[in-house]
XYZ file of C-alpha atoms in Angstrom:
69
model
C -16.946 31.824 57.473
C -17.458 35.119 55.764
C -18.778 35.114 52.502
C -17.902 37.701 49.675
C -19.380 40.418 48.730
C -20.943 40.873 45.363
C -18.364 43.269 43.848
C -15.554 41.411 45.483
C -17.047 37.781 44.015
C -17.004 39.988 40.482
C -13.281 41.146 41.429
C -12.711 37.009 41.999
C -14.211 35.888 39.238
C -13.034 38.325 37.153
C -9.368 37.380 37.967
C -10.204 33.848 37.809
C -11.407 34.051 34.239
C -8.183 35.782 33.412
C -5.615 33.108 35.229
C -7.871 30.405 33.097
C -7.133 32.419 30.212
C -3.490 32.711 30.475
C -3.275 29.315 31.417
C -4.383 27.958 28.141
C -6.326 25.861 26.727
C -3.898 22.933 27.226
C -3.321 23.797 30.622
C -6.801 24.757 31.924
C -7.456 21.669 33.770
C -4.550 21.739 35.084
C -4.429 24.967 36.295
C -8.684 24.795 37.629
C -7.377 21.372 39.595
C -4.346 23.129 41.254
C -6.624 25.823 42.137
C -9.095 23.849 43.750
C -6.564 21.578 45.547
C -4.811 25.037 47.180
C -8.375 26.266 48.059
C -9.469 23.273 49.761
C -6.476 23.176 51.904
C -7.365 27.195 52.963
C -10.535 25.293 53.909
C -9.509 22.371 55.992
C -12.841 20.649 55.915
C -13.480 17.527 54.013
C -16.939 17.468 53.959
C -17.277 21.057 52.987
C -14.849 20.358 49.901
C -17.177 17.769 48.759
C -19.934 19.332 49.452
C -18.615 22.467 47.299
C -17.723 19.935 44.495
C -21.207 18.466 44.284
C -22.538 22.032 44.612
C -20.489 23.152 41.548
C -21.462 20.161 39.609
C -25.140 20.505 39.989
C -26.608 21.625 36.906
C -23.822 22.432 35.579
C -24.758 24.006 31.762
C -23.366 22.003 29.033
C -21.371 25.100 26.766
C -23.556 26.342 24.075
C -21.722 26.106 20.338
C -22.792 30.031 20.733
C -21.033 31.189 23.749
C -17.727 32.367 22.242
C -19.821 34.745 19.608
């Protein structure tokens, strides 16, 4: 596996923040499960799925009332 670099993880996220934003509110869920589903199947490993679930889980920060100003 070949992991990404640090500008092209900013690239990624960057265009990941703007899908979720198009997506909408309503459909954010949505669209973050679909995502996930499509990226575990490029993986093709059970256990690493989970394990990236659990990874992206732990300590997860709970939003701050602040964030969006």
């Amino acid at each position: 596996m070949t992991a990404l670099t640090h500008d092209a993880r900013d690239r990624v996220y960057a265009e990941c923040a703007r899908a979720i934003s198009e997506a909408g509110t309503e459909r954010e869920s949505l669209f973050l499960a679909r995502l996930a589903l499509l990226l575990f199947e490029q993986v093709g490993d059970e256990e690493r799925c989970r394990a990236a679930l659990a990874q992206a889980l732990d300590g997860l920060p709970v939003p701050s009332l602040s964030a969006g100003n």
